[in-house]
mmCIF file of C-alpha atoms in Angstrom:
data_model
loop_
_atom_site.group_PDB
_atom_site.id
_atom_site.type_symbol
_atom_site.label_atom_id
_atom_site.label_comp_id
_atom_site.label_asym_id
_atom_site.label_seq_id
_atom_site.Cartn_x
_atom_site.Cartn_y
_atom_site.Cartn_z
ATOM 1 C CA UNK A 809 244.277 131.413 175.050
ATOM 2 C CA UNK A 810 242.627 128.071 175.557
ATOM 3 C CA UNK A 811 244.568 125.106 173.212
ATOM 4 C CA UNK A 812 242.758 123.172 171.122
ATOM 5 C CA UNK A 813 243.962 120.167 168.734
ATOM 6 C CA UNK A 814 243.948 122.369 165.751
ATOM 7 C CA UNK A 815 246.253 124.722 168.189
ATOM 8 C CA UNK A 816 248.247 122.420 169.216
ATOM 9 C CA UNK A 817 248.967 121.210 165.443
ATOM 10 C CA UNK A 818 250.799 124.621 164.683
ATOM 11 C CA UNK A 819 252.464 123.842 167.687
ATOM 12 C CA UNK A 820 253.757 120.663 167.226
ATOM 13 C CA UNK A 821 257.841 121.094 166.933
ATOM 14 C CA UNK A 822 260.377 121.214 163.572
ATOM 15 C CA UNK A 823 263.259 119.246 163.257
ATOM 16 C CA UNK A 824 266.756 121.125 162.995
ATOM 17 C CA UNK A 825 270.260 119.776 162.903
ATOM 18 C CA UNK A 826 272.889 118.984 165.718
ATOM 19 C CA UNK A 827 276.281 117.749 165.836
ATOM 20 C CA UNK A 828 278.730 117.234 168.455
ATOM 21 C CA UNK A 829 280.426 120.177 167.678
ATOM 22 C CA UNK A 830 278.062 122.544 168.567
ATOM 23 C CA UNK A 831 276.278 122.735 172.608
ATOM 24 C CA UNK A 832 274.044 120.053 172.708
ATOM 25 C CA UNK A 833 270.272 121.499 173.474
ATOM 26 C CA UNK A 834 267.246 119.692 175.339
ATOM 27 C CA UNK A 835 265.355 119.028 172.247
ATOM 28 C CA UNK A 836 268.429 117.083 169.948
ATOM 29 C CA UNK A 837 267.151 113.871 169.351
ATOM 30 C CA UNK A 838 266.771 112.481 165.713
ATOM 31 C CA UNK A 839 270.377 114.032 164.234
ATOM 32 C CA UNK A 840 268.403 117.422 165.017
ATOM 33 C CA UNK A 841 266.752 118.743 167.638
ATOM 34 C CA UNK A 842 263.093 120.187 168.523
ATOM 35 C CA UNK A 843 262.830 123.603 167.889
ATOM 36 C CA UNK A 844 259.922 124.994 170.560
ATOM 37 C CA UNK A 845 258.715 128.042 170.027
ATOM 38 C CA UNK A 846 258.031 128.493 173.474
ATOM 39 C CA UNK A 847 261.054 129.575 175.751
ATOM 40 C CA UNK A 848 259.244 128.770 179.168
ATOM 41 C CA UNK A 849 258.920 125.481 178.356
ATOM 42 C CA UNK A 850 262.607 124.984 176.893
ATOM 43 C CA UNK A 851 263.547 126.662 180.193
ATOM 44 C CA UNK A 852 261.885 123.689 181.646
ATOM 45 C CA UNK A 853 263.651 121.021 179.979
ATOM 46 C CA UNK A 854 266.245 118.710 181.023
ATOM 47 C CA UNK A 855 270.058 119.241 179.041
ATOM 48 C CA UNK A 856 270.608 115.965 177.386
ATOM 49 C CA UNK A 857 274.174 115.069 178.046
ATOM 50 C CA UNK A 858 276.578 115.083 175.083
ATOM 51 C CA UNK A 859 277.993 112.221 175.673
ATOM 52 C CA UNK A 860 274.861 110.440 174.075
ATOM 53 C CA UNK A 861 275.011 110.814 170.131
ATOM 54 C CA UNK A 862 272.346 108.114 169.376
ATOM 55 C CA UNK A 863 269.153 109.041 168.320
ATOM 56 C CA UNK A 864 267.287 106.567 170.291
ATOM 57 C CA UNK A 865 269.525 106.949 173.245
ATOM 58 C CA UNK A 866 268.739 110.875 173.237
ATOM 59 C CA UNK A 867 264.896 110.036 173.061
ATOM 60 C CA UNK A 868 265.241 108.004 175.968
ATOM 61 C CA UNK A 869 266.932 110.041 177.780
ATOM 62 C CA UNK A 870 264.547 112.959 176.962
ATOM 63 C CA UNK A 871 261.376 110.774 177.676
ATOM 64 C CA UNK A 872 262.789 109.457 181.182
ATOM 65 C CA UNK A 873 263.371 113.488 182.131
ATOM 66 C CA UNK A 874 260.647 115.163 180.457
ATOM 67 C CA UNK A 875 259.362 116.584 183.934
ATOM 68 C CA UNK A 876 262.249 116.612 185.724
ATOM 69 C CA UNK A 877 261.758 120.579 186.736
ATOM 70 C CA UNK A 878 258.016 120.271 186.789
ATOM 71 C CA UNK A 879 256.463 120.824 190.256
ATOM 72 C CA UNK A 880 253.253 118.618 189.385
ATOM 73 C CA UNK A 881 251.881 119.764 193.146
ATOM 74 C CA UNK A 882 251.849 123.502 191.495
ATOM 75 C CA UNK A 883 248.621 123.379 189.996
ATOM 76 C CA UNK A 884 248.076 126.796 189.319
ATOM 77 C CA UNK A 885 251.394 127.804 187.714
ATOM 78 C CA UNK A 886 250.488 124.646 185.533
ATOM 79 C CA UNK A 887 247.053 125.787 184.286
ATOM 80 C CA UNK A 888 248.771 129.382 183.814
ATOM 81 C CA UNK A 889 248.653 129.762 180.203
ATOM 82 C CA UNK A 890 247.812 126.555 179.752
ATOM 83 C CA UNK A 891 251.523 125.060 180.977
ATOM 84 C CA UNK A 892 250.268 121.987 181.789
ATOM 85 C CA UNK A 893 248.501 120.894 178.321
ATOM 86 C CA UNK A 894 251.339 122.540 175.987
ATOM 87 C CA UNK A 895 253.850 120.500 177.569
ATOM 88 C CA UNK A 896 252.273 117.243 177.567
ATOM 89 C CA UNK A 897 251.506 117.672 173.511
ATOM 90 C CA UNK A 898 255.718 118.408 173.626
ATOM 91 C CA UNK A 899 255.920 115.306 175.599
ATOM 92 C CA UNK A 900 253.312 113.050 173.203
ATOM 93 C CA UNK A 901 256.320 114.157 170.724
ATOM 94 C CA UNK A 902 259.013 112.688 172.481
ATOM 95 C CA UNK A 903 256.487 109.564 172.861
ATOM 96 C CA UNK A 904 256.215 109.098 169.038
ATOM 97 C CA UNK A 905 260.022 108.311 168.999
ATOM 98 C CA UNK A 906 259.821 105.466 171.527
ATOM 99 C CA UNK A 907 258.296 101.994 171.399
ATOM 100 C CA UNK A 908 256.796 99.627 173.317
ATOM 101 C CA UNK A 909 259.215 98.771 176.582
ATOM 102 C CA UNK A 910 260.771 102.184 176.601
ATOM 103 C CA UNK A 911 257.323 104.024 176.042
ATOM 104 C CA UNK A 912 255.216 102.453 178.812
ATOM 105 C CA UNK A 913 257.726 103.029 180.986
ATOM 106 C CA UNK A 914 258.350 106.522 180.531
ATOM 107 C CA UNK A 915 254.437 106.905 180.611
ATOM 108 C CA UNK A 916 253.897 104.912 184.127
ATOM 109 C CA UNK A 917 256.805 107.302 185.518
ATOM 110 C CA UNK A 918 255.392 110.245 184.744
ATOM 111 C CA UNK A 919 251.568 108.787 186.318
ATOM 112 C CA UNK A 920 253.459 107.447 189.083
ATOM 113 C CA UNK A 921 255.290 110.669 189.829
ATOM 114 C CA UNK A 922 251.637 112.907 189.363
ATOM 115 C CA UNK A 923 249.609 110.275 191.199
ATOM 116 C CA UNK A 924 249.545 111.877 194.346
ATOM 117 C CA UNK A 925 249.311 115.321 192.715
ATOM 118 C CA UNK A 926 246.052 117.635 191.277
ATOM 119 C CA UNK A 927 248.312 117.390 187.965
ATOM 120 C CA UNK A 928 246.805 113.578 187.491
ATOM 121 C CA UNK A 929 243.189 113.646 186.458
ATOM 122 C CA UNK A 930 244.074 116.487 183.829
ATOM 123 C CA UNK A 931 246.919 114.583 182.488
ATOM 124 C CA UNK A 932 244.522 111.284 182.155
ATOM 125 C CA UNK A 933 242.191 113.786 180.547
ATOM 126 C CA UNK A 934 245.237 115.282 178.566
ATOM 127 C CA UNK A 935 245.669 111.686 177.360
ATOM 128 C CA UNK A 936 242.401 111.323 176.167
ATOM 129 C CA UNK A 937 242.466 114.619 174.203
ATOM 130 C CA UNK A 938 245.840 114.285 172.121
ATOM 131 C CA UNK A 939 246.427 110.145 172.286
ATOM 132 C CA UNK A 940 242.966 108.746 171.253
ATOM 133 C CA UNK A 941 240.869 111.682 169.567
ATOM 134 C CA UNK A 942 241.833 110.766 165.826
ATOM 135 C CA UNK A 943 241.592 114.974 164.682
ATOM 136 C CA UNK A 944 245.435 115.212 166.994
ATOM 137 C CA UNK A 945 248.368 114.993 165.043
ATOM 138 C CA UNK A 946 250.088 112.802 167.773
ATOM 139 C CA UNK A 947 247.202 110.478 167.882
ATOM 140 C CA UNK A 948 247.907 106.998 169.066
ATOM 141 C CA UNK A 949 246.129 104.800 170.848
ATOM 142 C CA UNK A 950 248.965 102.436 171.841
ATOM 143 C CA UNK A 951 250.647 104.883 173.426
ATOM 144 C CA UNK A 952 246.997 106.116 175.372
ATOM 145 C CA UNK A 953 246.556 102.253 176.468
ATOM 146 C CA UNK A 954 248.678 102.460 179.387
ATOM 147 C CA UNK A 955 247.327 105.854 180.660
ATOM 148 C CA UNK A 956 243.745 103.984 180.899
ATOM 149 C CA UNK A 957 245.546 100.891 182.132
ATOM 150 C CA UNK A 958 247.057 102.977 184.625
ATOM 151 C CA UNK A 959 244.132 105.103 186.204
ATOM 152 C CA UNK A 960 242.077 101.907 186.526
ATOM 153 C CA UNK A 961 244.673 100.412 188.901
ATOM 154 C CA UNK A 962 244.687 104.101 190.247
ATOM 155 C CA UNK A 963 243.899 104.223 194.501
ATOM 156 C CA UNK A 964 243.761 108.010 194.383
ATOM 157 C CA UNK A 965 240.383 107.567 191.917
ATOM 158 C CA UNK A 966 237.446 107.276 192.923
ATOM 159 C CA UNK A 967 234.901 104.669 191.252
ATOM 160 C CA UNK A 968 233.406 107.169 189.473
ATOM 161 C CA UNK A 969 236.395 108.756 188.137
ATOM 162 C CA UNK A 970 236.991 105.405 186.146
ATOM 163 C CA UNK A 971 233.863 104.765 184.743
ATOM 164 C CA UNK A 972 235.215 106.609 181.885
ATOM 165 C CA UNK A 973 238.674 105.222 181.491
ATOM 166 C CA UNK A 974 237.232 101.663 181.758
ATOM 167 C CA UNK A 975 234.629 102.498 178.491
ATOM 168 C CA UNK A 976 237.735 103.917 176.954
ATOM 169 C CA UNK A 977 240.291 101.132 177.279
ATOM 170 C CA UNK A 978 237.556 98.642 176.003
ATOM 171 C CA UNK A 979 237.460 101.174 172.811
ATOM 172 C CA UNK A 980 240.762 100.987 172.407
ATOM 173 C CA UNK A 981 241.280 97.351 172.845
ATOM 174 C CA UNK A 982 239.152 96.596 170.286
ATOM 175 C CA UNK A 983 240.531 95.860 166.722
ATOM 176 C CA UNK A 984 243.909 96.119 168.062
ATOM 177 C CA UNK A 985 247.048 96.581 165.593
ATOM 178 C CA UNK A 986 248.246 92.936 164.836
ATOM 179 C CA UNK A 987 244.744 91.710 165.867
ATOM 180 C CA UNK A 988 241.738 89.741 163.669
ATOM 181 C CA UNK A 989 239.626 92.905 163.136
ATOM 182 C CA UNK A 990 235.904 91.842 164.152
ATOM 183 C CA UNK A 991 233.500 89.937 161.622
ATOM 184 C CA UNK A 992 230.238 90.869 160.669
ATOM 185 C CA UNK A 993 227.724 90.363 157.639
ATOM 186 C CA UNK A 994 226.901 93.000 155.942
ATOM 187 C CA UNK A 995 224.269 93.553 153.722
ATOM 188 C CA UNK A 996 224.053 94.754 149.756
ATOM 189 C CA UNK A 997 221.617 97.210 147.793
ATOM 190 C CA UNK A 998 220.437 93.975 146.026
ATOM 191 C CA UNK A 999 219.565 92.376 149.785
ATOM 192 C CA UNK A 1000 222.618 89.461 149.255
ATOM 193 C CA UNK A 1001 224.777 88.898 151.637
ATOM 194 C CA UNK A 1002 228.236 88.548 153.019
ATOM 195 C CA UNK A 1003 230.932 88.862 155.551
ATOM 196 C CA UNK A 1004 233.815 90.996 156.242
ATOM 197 C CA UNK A 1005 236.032 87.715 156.753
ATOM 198 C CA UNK A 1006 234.546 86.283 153.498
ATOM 199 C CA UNK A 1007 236.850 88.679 151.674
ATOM 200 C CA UNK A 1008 239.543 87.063 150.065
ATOM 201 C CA UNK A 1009 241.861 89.850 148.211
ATOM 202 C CA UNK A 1010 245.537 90.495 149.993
ATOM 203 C CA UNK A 1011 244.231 93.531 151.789
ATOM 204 C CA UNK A 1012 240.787 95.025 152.748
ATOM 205 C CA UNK A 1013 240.193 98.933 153.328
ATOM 206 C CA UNK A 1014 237.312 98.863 155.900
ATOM 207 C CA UNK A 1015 235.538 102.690 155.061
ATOM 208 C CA UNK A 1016 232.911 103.716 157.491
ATOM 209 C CA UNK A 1017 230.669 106.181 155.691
ATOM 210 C CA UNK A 1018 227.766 107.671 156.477
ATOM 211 C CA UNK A 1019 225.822 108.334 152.830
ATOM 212 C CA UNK A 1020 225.282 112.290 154.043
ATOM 213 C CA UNK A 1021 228.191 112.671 155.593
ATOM 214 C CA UNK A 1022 230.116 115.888 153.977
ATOM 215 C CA UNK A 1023 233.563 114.249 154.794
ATOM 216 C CA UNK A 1024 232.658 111.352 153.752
ATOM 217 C CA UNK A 1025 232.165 112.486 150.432
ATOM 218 C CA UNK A 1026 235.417 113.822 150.116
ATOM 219 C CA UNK A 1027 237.273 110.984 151.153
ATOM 220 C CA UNK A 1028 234.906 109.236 148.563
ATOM 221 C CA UNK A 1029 236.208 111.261 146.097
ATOM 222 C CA UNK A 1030 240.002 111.061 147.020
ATOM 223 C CA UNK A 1031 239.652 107.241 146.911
ATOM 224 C CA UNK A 1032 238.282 106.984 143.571
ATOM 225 C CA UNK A 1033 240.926 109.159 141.914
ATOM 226 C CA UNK A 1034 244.087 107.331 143.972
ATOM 227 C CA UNK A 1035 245.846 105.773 141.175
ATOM 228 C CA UNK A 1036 247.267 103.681 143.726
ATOM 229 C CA UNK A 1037 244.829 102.106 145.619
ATOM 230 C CA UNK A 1038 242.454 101.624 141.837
ATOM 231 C CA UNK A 1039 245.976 99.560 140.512
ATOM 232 C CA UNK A 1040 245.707 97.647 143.233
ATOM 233 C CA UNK A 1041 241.997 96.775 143.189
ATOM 234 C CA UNK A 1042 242.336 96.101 139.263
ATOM 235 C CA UNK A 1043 245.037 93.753 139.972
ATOM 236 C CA UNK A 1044 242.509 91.837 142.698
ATOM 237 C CA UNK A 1045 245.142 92.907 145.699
ATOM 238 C CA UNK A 1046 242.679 94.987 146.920
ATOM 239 C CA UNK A 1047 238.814 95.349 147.994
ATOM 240 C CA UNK A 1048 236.991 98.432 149.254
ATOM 241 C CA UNK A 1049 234.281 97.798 151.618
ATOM 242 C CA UNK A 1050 232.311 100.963 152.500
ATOM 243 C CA UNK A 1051 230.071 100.314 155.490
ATOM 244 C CA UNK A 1052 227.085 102.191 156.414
ATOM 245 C CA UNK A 1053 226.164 101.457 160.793
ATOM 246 C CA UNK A 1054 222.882 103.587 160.449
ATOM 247 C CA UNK A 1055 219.136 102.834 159.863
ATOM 248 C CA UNK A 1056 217.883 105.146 157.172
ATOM 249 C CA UNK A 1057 217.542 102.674 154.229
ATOM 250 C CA UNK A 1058 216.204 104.772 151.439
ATOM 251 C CA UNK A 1059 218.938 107.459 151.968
ATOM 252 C CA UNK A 1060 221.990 105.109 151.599
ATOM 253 C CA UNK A 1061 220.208 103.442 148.649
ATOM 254 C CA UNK A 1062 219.838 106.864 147.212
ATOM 255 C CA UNK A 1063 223.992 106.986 147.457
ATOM 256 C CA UNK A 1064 224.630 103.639 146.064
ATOM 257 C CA UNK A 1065 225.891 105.133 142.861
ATOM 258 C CA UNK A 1066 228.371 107.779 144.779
ATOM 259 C CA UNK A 1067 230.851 105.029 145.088
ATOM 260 C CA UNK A 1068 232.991 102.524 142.205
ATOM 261 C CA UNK A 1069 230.976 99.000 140.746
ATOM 262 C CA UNK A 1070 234.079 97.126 141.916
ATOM 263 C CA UNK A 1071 233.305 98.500 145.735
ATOM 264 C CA UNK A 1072 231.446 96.546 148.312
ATOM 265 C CA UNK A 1073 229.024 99.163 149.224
ATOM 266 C CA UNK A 1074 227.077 97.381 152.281
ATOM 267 C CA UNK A 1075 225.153 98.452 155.521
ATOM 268 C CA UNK A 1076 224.981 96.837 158.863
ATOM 269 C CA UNK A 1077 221.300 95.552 158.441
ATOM 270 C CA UNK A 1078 221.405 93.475 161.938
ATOM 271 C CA UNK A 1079 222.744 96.716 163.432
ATOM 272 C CA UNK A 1080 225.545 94.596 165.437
ATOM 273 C CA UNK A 1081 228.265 96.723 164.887
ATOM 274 C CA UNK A 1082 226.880 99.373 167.297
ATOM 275 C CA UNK A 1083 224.635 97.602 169.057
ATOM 276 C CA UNK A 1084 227.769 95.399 170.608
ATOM 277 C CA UNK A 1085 230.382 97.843 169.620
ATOM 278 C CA UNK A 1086 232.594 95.827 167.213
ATOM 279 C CA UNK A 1087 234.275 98.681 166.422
ATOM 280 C CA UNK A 1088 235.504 102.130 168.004
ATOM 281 C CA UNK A 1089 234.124 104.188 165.422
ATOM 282 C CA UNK A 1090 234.781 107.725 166.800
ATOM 283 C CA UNK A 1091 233.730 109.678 163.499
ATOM 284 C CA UNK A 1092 233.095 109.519 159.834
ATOM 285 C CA UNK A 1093 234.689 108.340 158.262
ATOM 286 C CA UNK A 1094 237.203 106.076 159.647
ATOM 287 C CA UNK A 1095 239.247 103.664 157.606
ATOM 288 C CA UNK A 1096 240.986 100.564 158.481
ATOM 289 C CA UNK A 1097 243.515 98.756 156.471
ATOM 290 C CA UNK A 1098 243.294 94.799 156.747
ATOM 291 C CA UNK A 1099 245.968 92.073 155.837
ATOM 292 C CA UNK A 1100 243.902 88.938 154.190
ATOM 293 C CA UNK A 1101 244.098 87.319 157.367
ATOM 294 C CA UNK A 1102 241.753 90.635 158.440
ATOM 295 C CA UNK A 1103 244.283 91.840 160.943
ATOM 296 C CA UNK A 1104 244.564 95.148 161.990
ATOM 297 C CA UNK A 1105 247.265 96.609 159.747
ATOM 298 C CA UNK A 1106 246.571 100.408 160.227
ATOM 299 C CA UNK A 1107 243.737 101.847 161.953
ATOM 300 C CA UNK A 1108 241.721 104.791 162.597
ATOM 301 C CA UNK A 1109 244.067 106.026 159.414
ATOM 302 C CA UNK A 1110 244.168 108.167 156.490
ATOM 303 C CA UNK A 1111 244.533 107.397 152.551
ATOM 304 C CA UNK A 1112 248.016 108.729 152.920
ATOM 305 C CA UNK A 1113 248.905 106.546 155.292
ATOM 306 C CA UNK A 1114 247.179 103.507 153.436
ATOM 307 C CA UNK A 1115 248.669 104.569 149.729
ATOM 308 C CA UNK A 1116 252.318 104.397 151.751
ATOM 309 C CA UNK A 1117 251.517 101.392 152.800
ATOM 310 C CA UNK A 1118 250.330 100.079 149.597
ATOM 311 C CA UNK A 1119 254.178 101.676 148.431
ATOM 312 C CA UNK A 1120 255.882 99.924 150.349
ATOM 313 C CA UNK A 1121 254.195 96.814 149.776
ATOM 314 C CA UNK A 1122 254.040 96.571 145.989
ATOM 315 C CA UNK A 1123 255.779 99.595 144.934
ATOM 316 C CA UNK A 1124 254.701 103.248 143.782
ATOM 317 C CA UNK A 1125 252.545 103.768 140.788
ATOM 318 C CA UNK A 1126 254.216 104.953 138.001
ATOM 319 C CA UNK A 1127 252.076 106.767 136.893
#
């Protein structure tokens, strides 16, 4: 059966306890241990050694001999059952644990050790699938940065095989965590004018809609009724801007009213933001969350993500 994102979601592994009392399997990382539901693939994992009780130390560990028993030159026994793909979603799991130094690392080792191998271009494309598409559950694009990074500086590609990566790494570049998301004016129902940087609340959700988009509706929805995130825009902390990249005037006129008075509710008149791609927008919607310096706080997120941010922040609504 072919594995999709929404397969690999039901996939994705629990969290059980360990102690040093009891054998110490592959998967016992975080005071617990993976629990696979897939015995070829546990068969297939290293045995981390007792002797290391520390959660990040058994990540580590786990990331540096995720494919110690692979044969990546074994092509076929990989694509049986779809070997290959199920593992590397179990390995994007071990990836979420780690952090910058120990994550790139672990990444370049396994590209390093598959280079030579038919195992590479489907692991770029692997890569692709569960680290940048936003609809994975183990989406992340810093963590699919140095797989692009990597296959450009690739000799076993040809040119053509990184005309892709190359578009993708400039995606993912852009409106990097940490970084001053891009400016742009946007325009208003009433033809006025402003910028995104002109904003001057304590945090800025950037919301991508299109004005017929069925998702986009929803999310609509789920933002006006988050106690949360209205506290905060009553208190002046925050500012919704909901941004429409199309051309069809009269229908996101038509939707003006679908969204709150104290809402910026703006399109891209110029049509800059796609015309020099300002932002990665893979889908609608997409939401960013910006500090009032407009850096990238979250993005490509979700309103859960954003209200526990919000939490954290200035505390939880008690209401």
């Amino acid at each position: 059966m072919m594995m999709t994102v929404m397969s690999a979601q039901a996939h994705q592994p629990a969290l059980l306890n360990w102690s040093e009392a009891s054998p110490a399997p592959a998967f016992s990382i975080l005071n617990s241990q993976f629990s696979i539901h897939d015995s070829l693939i546990m068969q297939l994992m290293p045995e981390i050694p007792s002797t290391l009780t520390e959660p990040h130390q058994r990540a580590q560990y786990l990331a540096s001999h995720f494919w110690d028993k692979i044969n990546l030159k074994d092509i076929d026994f990989l694509e049986k059952d779809d070997l290959l793909e199920r593992m590397f979603v179990d390995y994007a799991e071990v990836l979420s644990l780690l952090s910058g130094e120990d994550c790139t690392k672990s990444i370049e080792h396994l590209l390093a050790l598959s280079e030579a191998t038919p195992a590479f271009l489907p692991i770029i494309n692997l890569s692709e699938k569960y680290l940048y598409m936003p609809d994975s559950h183990v989406a992340d694009e810093e963590k699919f940065i140095p797989f692009m990074q990597y296959a450009l500086k690739s000799k076993v590609l040809e040119d053509v095989e990184k005309i892709r990566p190359q578009f993708l790494l400039e995606n993912a570049m852009k409106n990097r965590l940490g970084t001053v998301a891009g400016d742009f004016t946007y325009t208003l129902p009433n033809d006025e004018t402003g910028s995104l940087h002109g904003i001057t609340t304590d945090y800025t959700l950037l919301f991508f809609k299109d004005p017929e988009c069925e998702d986009c509706a929803a999310l609509t929805k789920r933002l006006i009724f988050s106690i949360l995130i209205n506290e905060n825009i009553s208190q002046g902390k925050l500012k919704i801007i909901a941004v429409y990249t199309g051309e069809d005037l009269e229908v996101w006129k038509h939707h003006s009213s679908d969204v709150l008075n104290s809402w910026i509710y703006a399109r891209d008149a110029g049509q800059r933001i796609n015309a020099e791609r300002l932002y990665d927008v893979k889908h609608y919607p997409t939401l960013y969350l910006l500090a009032g310096d407009k850096k990238v706080l979250l993005k490509d997120t979700t309103i859960e993500k954003i209200e526990d941010y919000l939490k954290n922040i200035y505390g939880r609504s008690k209401s």
